[in-house]
């Protein structure tokens, strides 16, 4: 079955103050995929996301959203197609969880419109889908990092879009919350949602991805199925460490070699 392309990037280049950050970037994200963008610090992952969201602009190359140049979309129109989920963050006002989730309706209503009962219904449905209805009236600022990330995902669901972009979603989360968030991404993907997420963790990419795109030295160096892309040679090339890929039941794990010698 042919997949429906949602985001298409072709021959994209970008520089900050004449310093190249991205070169010859080509890839496509299709409906229903979970694409993990893997690579070391400074390789351009976050810059690429900002370009896709039209937060910055490049005059070299092409980004298309549903077949139309990203430059022909307003930011509001982009939000009608893509939900951006940043790393969890604190907010200056003590909003409740429900108020935070309702902010996902802005792309539908505008900043000053009054939410309708239907909008509240969608917000509560999103909280229920994520499994955090019990947090609706709690202050967002008092939540744990894992809970905040779940709230941001619920807020994205209230936008009523099918495509999510997540920038290092497990950053700062404890191990349990990392796995719970990955399980939630996997479950939502089975329901037909599409994900592009950056990550520093090969194991996480192996767990939930349908595709892995590896970036290094400003370029994409690999793009394909997780078990074909994430290899010992790739880990060594990108991160400069040794690693073994071990299969246990249906899962593959990346086990780095560790030098326990004394200095």
PDB file of C-alpha atoms in Angstrom:
ATOM      1  CA  UNK A   1       0.000   0.000   0.000  1.00  0.00           C
ATOM      2  CA  UNK A   2       1.385   3.404  -1.001  1.00  0.00           C
ATOM      3  CA  UNK A   3       1.740   5.817   1.895  1.00  0.00           C
ATOM      4  CA  UNK A   4       0.406   9.347   1.712  1.00  0.00           C
ATOM      5  CA  UNK A   5       3.271  11.899   1.972  1.00  0.00           C
ATOM      6  CA  UNK A   6       2.624  14.561   4.616  1.00  0.00           C
ATOM      7  CA  UNK A   7       5.981  16.329   4.918  1.00  0.00           C
ATOM      8  CA  UNK A   8       8.514  16.312   2.104  1.00  0.00           C
ATOM      9  CA  UNK A   9      11.961  17.910   2.411  1.00  0.00           C
ATOM     10  CA  UNK A  10      14.109  18.210  -0.712  1.00  0.00           C
ATOM     11  CA  UNK A  11      17.716  19.449  -1.067  1.00  0.00           C
ATOM     12  CA  UNK A  12      17.410  21.663   2.018  1.00  0.00           C
ATOM     13  CA  UNK A  13      20.362  23.785   3.130  1.00  0.00           C
ATOM     14  CA  UNK A  14      20.595  26.184   6.052  1.00  0.00           C
ATOM     15  CA  UNK A  15      23.279  28.385   7.594  1.00  0.00           C
ATOM     16  CA  UNK A  16      23.547  30.574  10.683  1.00  0.00           C
ATOM     17  CA  UNK A  17      25.658  33.651   9.940  1.00  0.00           C
ATOM     18  CA  UNK A  18      27.202  31.899   6.929  1.00  0.00           C
ATOM     19  CA  UNK A  19      28.070  28.841   9.049  1.00  0.00           C
ATOM     20  CA  UNK A  20      26.476  25.763   7.422  1.00  0.00           C
ATOM     21  CA  UNK A  21      24.155  23.806   9.725  1.00  0.00           C
ATOM     22  CA  UNK A  22      22.237  21.646   7.241  1.00  0.00           C
ATOM     23  CA  UNK A  23      23.286  20.430   3.794  1.00  0.00           C
ATOM     24  CA  UNK A  24      21.469  18.374   1.133  1.00  0.00           C
ATOM     25  CA  UNK A  25      18.628  17.268   3.416  1.00  0.00           C
ATOM     26  CA  UNK A  26      16.126  14.970   1.675  1.00  0.00           C
ATOM     27  CA  UNK A  27      13.425  12.881   3.344  1.00  0.00           C
ATOM     28  CA  UNK A  28       9.681  12.277   3.411  1.00  0.00           C
ATOM     29  CA  UNK A  29       7.280  11.562   6.262  1.00  0.00           C
ATOM     30  CA  UNK A  30       4.142   9.669   5.309  1.00  0.00           C
ATOM     31  CA  UNK A  31       0.843   9.126   7.050  1.00  0.00           C
ATOM     32  CA  UNK A  32       0.954   6.693   9.967  1.00  0.00           C
ATOM     33  CA  UNK A  33       4.736   6.611  10.349  1.00  0.00           C
ATOM     34  CA  UNK A  34       6.731   7.095  13.544  1.00  0.00           C
ATOM     35  CA  UNK A  35      10.007   8.625  12.358  1.00  0.00           C
ATOM     36  CA  UNK A  36      12.845   9.052  14.834  1.00  0.00           C
ATOM     37  CA  UNK A  37      15.462  11.662  14.006  1.00  0.00           C
ATOM     38  CA  UNK A  38      18.667  10.401  15.582  1.00  0.00           C
ATOM     39  CA  UNK A  39      22.027  12.122  15.882  1.00  0.00           C
ATOM     40  CA  UNK A  40      24.552  13.802  18.193  1.00  0.00           C
ATOM     41  CA  UNK A  41      24.307  17.279  19.676  1.00  0.00           C
ATOM     42  CA  UNK A  42      24.772  20.016  17.114  1.00  0.00           C
ATOM     43  CA  UNK A  43      23.985  17.870  14.063  1.00  0.00           C
ATOM     44  CA  UNK A  44      20.992  20.037  13.074  1.00  0.00           C
ATOM     45  CA  UNK A  45      17.976  18.047  14.339  1.00  0.00           C
ATOM     46  CA  UNK A  46      16.295  20.929  16.171  1.00  0.00           C
ATOM     47  CA  UNK A  47      17.090  23.342  13.334  1.00  0.00           C
ATOM     48  CA  UNK A  48      15.393  20.998  10.884  1.00  0.00           C
ATOM     49  CA  UNK A  49      12.272  20.909  13.059  1.00  0.00           C
ATOM     50  CA  UNK A  50      12.211  24.713  13.264  1.00  0.00           C
ATOM     51  CA  UNK A  51      12.431  24.903   9.476  1.00  0.00           C
ATOM     52  CA  UNK A  52       9.553  22.455   9.030  1.00  0.00           C
ATOM     53  CA  UNK A  53       7.439  24.531  11.434  1.00  0.00           C
ATOM     54  CA  UNK A  54       8.419  27.737   9.590  1.00  0.00           C
ATOM     55  CA  UNK A  55       9.940  29.215  12.743  1.00  0.00           C
ATOM     56  CA  UNK A  56      13.000  29.999  10.637  1.00  0.00           C
ATOM     57  CA  UNK A  57      13.354  30.080   6.878  1.00  0.00           C
ATOM     58  CA  UNK A  58      15.805  28.803   4.299  1.00  0.00           C
ATOM     59  CA  UNK A  59      15.939  30.061   0.726  1.00  0.00           C
ATOM     60  CA  UNK A  60      17.779  26.960  -0.463  1.00  0.00           C
ATOM     61  CA  UNK A  61      15.732  23.800  -0.871  1.00  0.00           C
ATOM     62  CA  UNK A  62      12.102  22.922  -0.444  1.00  0.00           C
ATOM     63  CA  UNK A  63       9.736  21.869   2.327  1.00  0.00           C
ATOM     64  CA  UNK A  64       6.221  20.771   1.395  1.00  0.00           C
ATOM     65  CA  UNK A  65       3.287  20.115   3.702  1.00  0.00           C
ATOM     66  CA  UNK A  66       0.545  18.043   2.081  1.00  0.00           C
ATOM     67  CA  UNK A  67       1.949  18.913  -1.341  1.00  0.00           C
ATOM     68  CA  UNK A  68       2.150  22.689  -0.803  1.00  0.00           C
ATOM     69  CA  UNK A  69       5.251  24.765  -0.013  1.00  0.00           C
ATOM     70  CA  UNK A  70       5.548  25.550   3.675  1.00  0.00           C
ATOM     71  CA  UNK A  71       6.127  29.197   2.705  1.00  0.00           C
ATOM     72  CA  UNK A  72       2.538  29.367   1.441  1.00  0.00           C
ATOM     73  CA  UNK A  73       1.149  28.542   4.905  1.00  0.00           C
ATOM     74  CA  UNK A  74       0.574  30.963   7.744  1.00  0.00           C
ATOM     75  CA  UNK A  75       1.628  29.776  11.191  1.00  0.00           C
ATOM     76  CA  UNK A  76      -2.037  29.343  12.080  1.00  0.00           C
ATOM     77  CA  UNK A  77      -2.550  27.171   9.003  1.00  0.00           C
ATOM     78  CA  UNK A  78       0.470  25.028   9.901  1.00  0.00           C
ATOM     79  CA  UNK A  79      -1.087  24.494  13.351  1.00  0.00           C
ATOM     80  CA  UNK A  80      -4.183  23.162  11.602  1.00  0.00           C
ATOM     81  CA  UNK A  81      -2.055  20.332  10.206  1.00  0.00           C
ATOM     82  CA  UNK A  82       0.818  19.799  12.680  1.00  0.00           C
ATOM     83  CA  UNK A  83       0.979  19.855  16.481  1.00  0.00           C
ATOM     84  CA  UNK A  84       4.367  20.740  17.953  1.00  0.00           C
ATOM     85  CA  UNK A  85       5.195  19.204  21.323  1.00  0.00           C
ATOM     86  CA  UNK A  86       8.290  20.772  22.889  1.00  0.00           C
ATOM     87  CA  UNK A  87      10.280  19.461  25.822  1.00  0.00           C
ATOM     88  CA  UNK A  88       8.250  20.017  28.976  1.00  0.00           C
ATOM     89  CA  UNK A  89       8.513  23.511  30.344  1.00  0.00           C
ATOM     90  CA  UNK A  90       7.292  25.807  33.073  1.00  0.00           C
ATOM     91  CA  UNK A  91       4.841  28.586  32.281  1.00  0.00           C
ATOM     92  CA  UNK A  92       4.759  32.075  33.833  1.00  0.00           C
ATOM     93  CA  UNK A  93       1.160  31.772  35.055  1.00  0.00           C
ATOM     94  CA  UNK A  94      -0.312  29.077  37.243  1.00  0.00           C
ATOM     95  CA  UNK A  95      -2.682  27.584  34.677  1.00  0.00           C
ATOM     96  CA  UNK A  96      -4.591  24.445  35.493  1.00  0.00           C
ATOM     97  CA  UNK A  97      -4.034  21.334  33.396  1.00  0.00           C
ATOM     98  CA  UNK A  98      -7.416  21.826  31.717  1.00  0.00           C
ATOM     99  CA  UNK A  99      -6.511  25.418  30.817  1.00  0.00           C
ATOM    100  CA  UNK A 100      -3.209  24.242  29.333  1.00  0.00           C
ATOM    101  CA  UNK A 101      -4.979  21.596  27.253  1.00  0.00           C
ATOM    102  CA  UNK A 102      -7.617  24.099  26.085  1.00  0.00           C
ATOM    103  CA  UNK A 103      -4.797  26.183  24.568  1.00  0.00           C
ATOM    104  CA  UNK A 104      -4.666  23.561  21.830  1.00  0.00           C
ATOM    105  CA  UNK A 105      -7.945  24.986  20.518  1.00  0.00           C
ATOM    106  CA  UNK A 106      -6.345  28.350  19.647  1.00  0.00           C
ATOM    107  CA  UNK A 107      -5.695  27.289  16.042  1.00  0.00           C
ATOM    108  CA  UNK A 108      -9.411  26.571  15.683  1.00  0.00           C
ATOM    109  CA  UNK A 109     -10.809  29.543  17.606  1.00  0.00           C
ATOM    110  CA  UNK A 110      -8.311  32.406  17.634  1.00  0.00           C
ATOM    111  CA  UNK A 111      -6.699  33.944  20.722  1.00  0.00           C
ATOM    112  CA  UNK A 112      -9.689  35.903  22.010  1.00  0.00           C
ATOM    113  CA  UNK A 113     -12.586  33.580  21.158  1.00  0.00           C
ATOM    114  CA  UNK A 114     -14.588  31.975  23.955  1.00  0.00           C
ATOM    115  CA  UNK A 115     -14.370  28.166  23.999  1.00  0.00           C
ATOM    116  CA  UNK A 116     -17.671  26.411  23.455  1.00  0.00           C
ATOM    117  CA  UNK A 117     -18.994  23.327  25.272  1.00  0.00           C
ATOM    118  CA  UNK A 118     -17.765  21.357  22.238  1.00  0.00           C
ATOM    119  CA  UNK A 119     -14.231  22.676  22.767  1.00  0.00           C
ATOM    120  CA  UNK A 120     -14.333  21.628  26.429  1.00  0.00           C
ATOM    121  CA  UNK A 121     -15.590  18.209  25.383  1.00  0.00           C
ATOM    122  CA  UNK A 122     -12.639  17.764  23.029  1.00  0.00           C
ATOM    123  CA  UNK A 123     -10.220  18.820  25.791  1.00  0.00           C
ATOM    124  CA  UNK A 124     -11.687  16.304  28.249  1.00  0.00           C
ATOM    125  CA  UNK A 125     -11.585  13.589  25.582  1.00  0.00           C
ATOM    126  CA  UNK A 126      -7.897  14.332  25.024  1.00  0.00           C
ATOM    127  CA  UNK A 127      -7.160  14.131  28.742  1.00  0.00           C
ATOM    128  CA  UNK A 128      -9.006  10.806  28.861  1.00  0.00           C
ATOM    129  CA  UNK A 129      -7.145   9.421  25.830  1.00  0.00           C
ATOM    130  CA  UNK A 130      -3.803  10.243  27.464  1.00  0.00           C
ATOM    131  CA  UNK A 131      -5.041   8.853  30.790  1.00  0.00           C
ATOM    132  CA  UNK A 132      -4.698  12.005  32.898  1.00  0.00           C
ATOM    133  CA  UNK A 133      -8.309  13.092  33.437  1.00  0.00           C
ATOM    134  CA  UNK A 134      -7.648  13.078  37.183  1.00  0.00           C
ATOM    135  CA  UNK A 135      -5.182  15.968  36.727  1.00  0.00           C
ATOM    136  CA  UNK A 136      -7.646  18.344  35.017  1.00  0.00           C
ATOM    137  CA  UNK A 137      -7.917  20.815  37.905  1.00  0.00           C
ATOM    138  CA  UNK A 138      -4.354  20.586  39.184  1.00  0.00           C
ATOM    139  CA  UNK A 139      -1.911  23.493  38.657  1.00  0.00           C
ATOM    140  CA  UNK A 140       0.366  22.690  35.718  1.00  0.00           C
ATOM    141  CA  UNK A 141       3.398  24.109  37.541  1.00  0.00           C
ATOM    142  CA  UNK A 142       3.052  21.572  40.344  1.00  0.00           C
ATOM    143  CA  UNK A 143       3.218  18.515  38.102  1.00  0.00           C
ATOM    144  CA  UNK A 144       6.191  16.238  37.619  1.00  0.00           C
ATOM    145  CA  UNK A 145       8.163  16.382  34.396  1.00  0.00           C
ATOM    146  CA  UNK A 146       6.481  13.235  33.090  1.00  0.00           C
ATOM    147  CA  UNK A 147       3.025  14.572  33.876  1.00  0.00           C
ATOM    148  CA  UNK A 148       3.820  17.871  32.138  1.00  0.00           C
ATOM    149  CA  UNK A 149       4.876  16.040  28.997  1.00  0.00           C
ATOM    150  CA  UNK A 150       1.615  14.074  29.021  1.00  0.00           C
ATOM    151  CA  UNK A 151      -0.324  17.354  29.353  1.00  0.00           C
ATOM    152  CA  UNK A 152       1.500  18.812  26.340  1.00  0.00           C
ATOM    153  CA  UNK A 153       0.603  15.702  24.342  1.00  0.00           C
ATOM    154  CA  UNK A 154      -3.047  16.073  25.394  1.00  0.00           C
ATOM    155  CA  UNK A 155      -2.898  19.730  24.338  1.00  0.00           C
ATOM    156  CA  UNK A 156      -1.630  18.622  20.925  1.00  0.00           C
ATOM    157  CA  UNK A 157      -4.539  16.199  20.580  1.00  0.00           C
ATOM    158  CA  UNK A 158      -7.040  19.033  21.110  1.00  0.00           C
ATOM    159  CA  UNK A 159      -5.725  20.651  17.902  1.00  0.00           C
ATOM    160  CA  UNK A 160      -7.460  17.801  16.072  1.00  0.00           C
ATOM    161  CA  UNK A 161      -4.516  17.102  13.808  1.00  0.00           C
ATOM    162  CA  UNK A 162      -2.980  13.770  12.866  1.00  0.00           C
ATOM    163  CA  UNK A 163       0.701  14.765  12.727  1.00  0.00           C
ATOM    164  CA  UNK A 164       2.865  15.474  15.778  1.00  0.00           C
ATOM    165  CA  UNK A 165       6.411  16.813  15.901  1.00  0.00           C
ATOM    166  CA  UNK A 166       8.237  16.193  19.194  1.00  0.00           C
ATOM    167  CA  UNK A 167      11.630  17.660  20.100  1.00  0.00           C
ATOM    168  CA  UNK A 168      13.454  15.278  22.457  1.00  0.00           C
ATOM    169  CA  UNK A 169      10.227  14.306  24.261  1.00  0.00           C
ATOM    170  CA  UNK A 170      11.910  12.217  26.988  1.00  0.00           C
ATOM    171  CA  UNK A 171      14.517  14.836  27.926  1.00  0.00           C
ATOM    172  CA  UNK A 172      14.557  15.315  31.685  1.00  0.00           C
ATOM    173  CA  UNK A 173      12.116  12.473  32.386  1.00  0.00           C
ATOM    174  CA  UNK A 174      12.890   9.619  34.747  1.00  0.00           C
ATOM    175  CA  UNK A 175      13.192   6.125  33.314  1.00  0.00           C
ATOM    176  CA  UNK A 176       9.623   5.103  34.094  1.00  0.00           C
ATOM    177  CA  UNK A 177       8.109   8.195  32.505  1.00  0.00           C
ATOM    178  CA  UNK A 178      10.343   7.778  29.456  1.00  0.00           C
ATOM    179  CA  UNK A 179       8.941   4.301  28.824  1.00  0.00           C
ATOM    180  CA  UNK A 180       5.355   5.348  29.566  1.00  0.00           C
ATOM    181  CA  UNK A 181       5.626   8.197  27.054  1.00  0.00           C
ATOM    182  CA  UNK A 182       7.096   5.886  24.407  1.00  0.00           C
ATOM    183  CA  UNK A 183       4.252   3.412  24.999  1.00  0.00           C
ATOM    184  CA  UNK A 184       1.763   6.226  24.524  1.00  0.00           C
ATOM    185  CA  UNK A 185       3.394   7.278  21.238  1.00  0.00           C
ATOM    186  CA  UNK A 186       3.254   3.661  20.068  1.00  0.00           C
ATOM    187  CA  UNK A 187      -0.429   3.369  20.992  1.00  0.00           C
ATOM    188  CA  UNK A 188      -1.347   6.628  19.241  1.00  0.00           C
ATOM    189  CA  UNK A 189       0.538   5.521  16.122  1.00  0.00           C
ATOM    190  CA  UNK A 190      -1.590   2.373  16.026  1.00  0.00           C
ATOM    191  CA  UNK A 191      -4.624   4.671  16.011  1.00  0.00           C
ATOM    192  CA  UNK A 192      -3.308   6.365  12.845  1.00  0.00           C
ATOM    193  CA  UNK A 193      -1.357   9.336  14.179  1.00  0.00           C
ATOM    194  CA  UNK A 194       1.943  10.320  12.542  1.00  0.00           C
ATOM    195  CA  UNK A 195       5.055  11.276  14.539  1.00  0.00           C
ATOM    196  CA  UNK A 196       8.389  12.923  13.833  1.00  0.00           C
ATOM    197  CA  UNK A 197      10.497  12.994  16.977  1.00  0.00           C
ATOM    198  CA  UNK A 198      14.105  13.795  17.729  1.00  0.00           C
ATOM    199  CA  UNK A 199      15.990  11.571  20.140  1.00  0.00           C
ATOM    200  CA  UNK A 200      19.448  10.928  21.534  1.00  0.00           C
ATOM    201  CA  UNK A 201      18.628   7.311  22.382  1.00  0.00           C
ATOM    202  CA  UNK A 202      19.091   4.503  19.821  1.00  0.00           C
ATOM    203  CA  UNK A 203      17.152   2.153  22.125  1.00  0.00           C
ATOM    204  CA  UNK A 204      14.116   4.453  22.040  1.00  0.00           C
ATOM    205  CA  UNK A 205      14.300   4.678  18.261  1.00  0.00           C
ATOM    206  CA  UNK A 206      14.394   0.880  18.070  1.00  0.00           C
ATOM    207  CA  UNK A 207      11.405   0.535  20.402  1.00  0.00           C
ATOM    208  CA  UNK A 208       8.818   2.729  18.712  1.00  0.00           C
ATOM    209  CA  UNK A 209       9.938   3.764  15.230  1.00  0.00           C
ATOM    210  CA  UNK A 210       8.745   2.575  11.872  1.00  0.00           C
ATOM    211  CA  UNK A 211      11.669   4.518  10.358  1.00  0.00           C
ATOM    212  CA  UNK A 212      14.902   6.068  11.605  1.00  0.00           C
ATOM    213  CA  UNK A 213      16.660   9.018   9.995  1.00  0.00           C
ATOM    214  CA  UNK A 214      20.248   9.504  11.168  1.00  0.00           C
ATOM    215  CA  UNK A 215      21.943  12.899  10.968  1.00  0.00           C
ATOM    216  CA  UNK A 216      25.645  13.625  11.362  1.00  0.00           C
ATOM    217  CA  UNK A 217      27.935  16.420  10.204  1.00  0.00           C
ATOM    218  CA  UNK A 218      25.034  18.494   8.806  1.00  0.00           C
ATOM    219  CA  UNK A 219      23.695  15.691   6.576  1.00  0.00           C
ATOM    220  CA  UNK A 220      21.416  12.689   6.615  1.00  0.00           C
ATOM    221  CA  UNK A 221      23.659   9.640   6.525  1.00  0.00           C
ATOM    222  CA  UNK A 222      21.013   6.908   6.832  1.00  0.00           C
ATOM    223  CA  UNK A 223      17.256   6.550   6.399  1.00  0.00           C
ATOM    224  CA  UNK A 224      15.380   3.286   6.724  1.00  0.00           C
ATOM    225  CA  UNK A 225      14.006   0.583   8.984  1.00  0.00           C
ATOM    226  CA  UNK A 226      15.318   0.817  12.573  1.00  0.00           C
ATOM    227  CA  UNK A 227      16.970  -2.608  12.643  1.00  0.00           C
ATOM    228  CA  UNK A 228      18.719  -1.903   9.330  1.00  0.00           C
ATOM    229  CA  UNK A 229      19.864   1.642  10.152  1.00  0.00           C
ATOM    230  CA  UNK A 230      20.928   1.263  13.800  1.00  0.00           C
ATOM    231  CA  UNK A 231      24.067  -0.851  13.635  1.00  0.00           C
ATOM    232  CA  UNK A 232      27.321  -1.093  15.552  1.00  0.00           C
ATOM    233  CA  UNK A 233      29.117   0.682  12.705  1.00  0.00           C
ATOM    234  CA  UNK A 234      26.573   3.537  12.714  1.00  0.00           C
ATOM    235  CA  UNK A 235      26.845   3.986  16.498  1.00  0.00           C
ATOM    236  CA  UNK A 236      30.626   4.144  16.201  1.00  0.00           C
ATOM    237  CA  UNK A 237      30.520   6.599  13.300  1.00  0.00           C
ATOM    238  CA  UNK A 238      27.984   8.962  14.888  1.00  0.00           C
ATOM    239  CA  UNK A 239      28.834   8.762  18.586  1.00  0.00           C
ATOM    240  CA  UNK A 240      32.418   7.501  18.562  1.00  0.00           C
ATOM    241  CA  UNK A 241      31.743   4.545  20.873  1.00  0.00           C
ATOM    242  CA  UNK A 242      31.538   0.801  20.507  1.00  0.00           C
ATOM    243  CA  UNK A 243      28.165  -0.922  20.814  1.00  0.00           C
ATOM    244  CA  UNK A 244      26.558  -4.286  20.257  1.00  0.00           C
ATOM    245  CA  UNK A 245      23.012  -4.804  18.974  1.00  0.00           C
ATOM    246  CA  UNK A 246      21.363  -7.648  20.882  1.00  0.00           C
ATOM    247  CA  UNK A 247      18.004  -9.220  20.077  1.00  0.00           C
ATOM    248  CA  UNK A 248      15.795 -10.363  22.947  1.00  0.00           C
ATOM    249  CA  UNK A 249      12.471 -11.889  21.924  1.00  0.00           C
ATOM    250  CA  UNK A 250      11.011  -9.406  19.370  1.00  0.00           C
ATOM    251  CA  UNK A 251      13.057  -6.442  20.602  1.00  0.00           C
ATOM    252  CA  UNK A 252      16.534  -5.247  19.671  1.00  0.00           C
ATOM    253  CA  UNK A 253      18.653  -3.446  22.265  1.00  0.00           C
ATOM    254  CA  UNK A 254      21.732  -1.279  21.827  1.00  0.00           C
ATOM    255  CA  UNK A 255      24.343  -2.264  24.403  1.00  0.00           C
ATOM    256  CA  UNK A 256      27.323   0.130  24.474  1.00  0.00           C
ATOM    257  CA  UNK A 257      30.731  -1.284  25.311  1.00  0.00           C
ATOM    258  CA  UNK A 258      32.045   0.288  28.481  1.00  0.00           C
ATOM    259  CA  UNK A 259      35.680   0.669  29.472  1.00  0.00           C
ATOM    260  CA  UNK A 260      35.932   0.030  33.217  1.00  0.00           C
ATOM    261  CA  UNK A 261      39.653   0.589  33.284  1.00  0.00           C
ATOM    262  CA  UNK A 262      41.075   3.087  35.788  1.00  0.00           C
ATOM    263  CA  UNK A 263      42.504   6.438  34.758  1.00  0.00           C
TER     264      UNK A 263
END
